[in-house]
XYZ file of C-alpha atoms in Angstrom:
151
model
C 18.987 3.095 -6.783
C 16.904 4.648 -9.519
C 14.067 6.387 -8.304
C 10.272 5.997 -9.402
C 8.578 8.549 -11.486
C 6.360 8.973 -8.627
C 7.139 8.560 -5.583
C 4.372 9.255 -2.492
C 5.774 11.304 0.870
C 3.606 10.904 3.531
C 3.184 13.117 6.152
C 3.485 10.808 9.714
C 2.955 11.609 13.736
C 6.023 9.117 15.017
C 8.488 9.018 12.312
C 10.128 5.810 14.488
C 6.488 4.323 15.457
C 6.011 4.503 11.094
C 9.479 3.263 10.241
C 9.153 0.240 12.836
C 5.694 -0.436 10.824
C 7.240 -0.682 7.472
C 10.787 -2.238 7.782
C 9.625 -4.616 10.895
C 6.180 -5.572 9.905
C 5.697 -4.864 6.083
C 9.505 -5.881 5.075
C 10.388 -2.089 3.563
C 13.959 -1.571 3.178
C 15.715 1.870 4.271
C 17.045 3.326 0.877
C 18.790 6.133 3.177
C 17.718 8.727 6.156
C 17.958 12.284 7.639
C 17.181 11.415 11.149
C 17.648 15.647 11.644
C 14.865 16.039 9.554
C 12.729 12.560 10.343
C 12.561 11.872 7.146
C 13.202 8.045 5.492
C 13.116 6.964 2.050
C 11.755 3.113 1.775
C 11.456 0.424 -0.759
C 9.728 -2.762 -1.484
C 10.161 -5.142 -4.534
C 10.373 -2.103 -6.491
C 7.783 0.550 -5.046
C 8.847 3.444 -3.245
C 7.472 5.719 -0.502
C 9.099 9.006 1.645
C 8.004 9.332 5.115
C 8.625 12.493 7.011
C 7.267 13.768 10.546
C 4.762 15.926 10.362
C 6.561 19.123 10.598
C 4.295 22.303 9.240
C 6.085 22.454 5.920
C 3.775 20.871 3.444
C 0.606 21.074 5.363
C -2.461 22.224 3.360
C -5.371 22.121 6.349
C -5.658 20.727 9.362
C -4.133 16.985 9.987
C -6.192 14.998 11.790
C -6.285 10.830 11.900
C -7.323 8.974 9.831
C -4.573 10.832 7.345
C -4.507 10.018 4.020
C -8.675 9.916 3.662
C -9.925 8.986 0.228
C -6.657 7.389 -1.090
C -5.252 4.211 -1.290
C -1.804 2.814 -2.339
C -1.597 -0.539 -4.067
C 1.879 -2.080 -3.541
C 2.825 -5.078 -5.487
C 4.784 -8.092 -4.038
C 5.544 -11.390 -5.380
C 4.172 -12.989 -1.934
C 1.173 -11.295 -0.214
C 0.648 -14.014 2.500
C 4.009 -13.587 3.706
C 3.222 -9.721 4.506
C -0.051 -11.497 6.743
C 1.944 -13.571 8.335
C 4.123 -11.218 9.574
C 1.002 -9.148 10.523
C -0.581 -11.619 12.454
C 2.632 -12.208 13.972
C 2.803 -8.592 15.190
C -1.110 -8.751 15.905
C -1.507 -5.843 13.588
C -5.158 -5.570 12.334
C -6.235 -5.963 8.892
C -9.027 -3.201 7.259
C -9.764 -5.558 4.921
C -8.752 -9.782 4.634
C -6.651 -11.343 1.658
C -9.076 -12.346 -1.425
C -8.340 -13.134 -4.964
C -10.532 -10.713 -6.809
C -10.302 -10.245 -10.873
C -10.702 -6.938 -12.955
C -11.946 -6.513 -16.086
C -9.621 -5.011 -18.556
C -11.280 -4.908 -22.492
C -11.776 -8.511 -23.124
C -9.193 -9.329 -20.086
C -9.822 -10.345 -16.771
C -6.511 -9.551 -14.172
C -5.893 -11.670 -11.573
C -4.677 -10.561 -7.977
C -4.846 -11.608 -4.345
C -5.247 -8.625 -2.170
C -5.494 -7.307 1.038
C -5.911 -3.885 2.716
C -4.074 -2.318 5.857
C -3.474 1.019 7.895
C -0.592 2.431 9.159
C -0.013 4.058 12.356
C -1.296 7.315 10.967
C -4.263 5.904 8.682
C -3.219 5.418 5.393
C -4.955 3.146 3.137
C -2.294 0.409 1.360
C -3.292 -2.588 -0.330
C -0.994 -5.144 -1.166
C -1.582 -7.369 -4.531
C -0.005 -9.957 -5.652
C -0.183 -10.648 -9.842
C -2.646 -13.849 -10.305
C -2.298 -13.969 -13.660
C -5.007 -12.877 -16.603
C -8.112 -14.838 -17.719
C -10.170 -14.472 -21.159
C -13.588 -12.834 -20.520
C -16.543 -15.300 -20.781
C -19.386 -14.062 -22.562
C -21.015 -13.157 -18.983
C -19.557 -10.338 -17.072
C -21.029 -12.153 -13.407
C -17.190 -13.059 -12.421
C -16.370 -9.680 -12.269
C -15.155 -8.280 -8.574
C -17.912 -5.050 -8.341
C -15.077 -2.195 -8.247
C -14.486 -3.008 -11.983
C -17.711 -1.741 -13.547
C -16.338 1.759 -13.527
C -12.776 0.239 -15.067
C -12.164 0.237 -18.436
């Protein structure tokens, strides 16, 4: 395994409650594990994340739910709706529903169908799947609104 050039650790409450979230329900794979430490290293068609109890060590303030406020991590998969599926499934809410929404990018539009979810502990991670790229038309109406401040 070669590891990402960044790779988020998240801080958690129930290191097992998290890891049953992302290997049961989201389809993570273990990449290994310190269970003396509750700490577990996960992939997903190429993305990475660390998960570790919280434990005092890296804490900056006070932790308080939702963690992770102001942040957001977009995970790419080739297949977004089978991720809701297995949500709905588990009859784990969704903070925000799949939609195909497209960004502009110069004189680009890109594609992707997107959804938003939180983990036990609050984090923010939106799945997107790759639609694809469109020319721009001369009007900039088909734009989703979080792209005006993209370049």
């Amino acid at each position: 395994m070669k590891f990402n050039k960044l790779v988020p650790e998240l801080s958690v409450s129930d290191i097992d409650k998290s890891i049953g979230f992302y290997t049961k329900i989201l389809g993570f794979k273990t990449e290994y594990r310190r269970e003396e430490s509750k700490f577990i290293f996960l992939s997903l068609q190429g993305s990475q994340i660390m998960l570790e109890e919280i434990n005092g060590h890296w804490e900056t303030g006070k932790l308080e739910y939702p963690l992770g406020r102001g942040i957001n991590f977009q995970i790419e998969v080739d297949d977004v709706n089978k991720i809701v599926e297995s949500l709905k499934k588990h009859n784990y809410p969704m903070k925000i529903m799949p939609s195909d929404n497209w960004y502009r990018k110069g004189k680009k539009l890109l594609g992707c169908r997107e959804f938003l979810v939180m983990d036990p502990d609050g984090y923010l991670l939106r799945f997107s799947q790759n639609l694809g790229t469109r020319t721009l038309a001369g009007s900039s109406k088909t734009e989703h609104p979080a792209s005006k401040n993209q370049s």
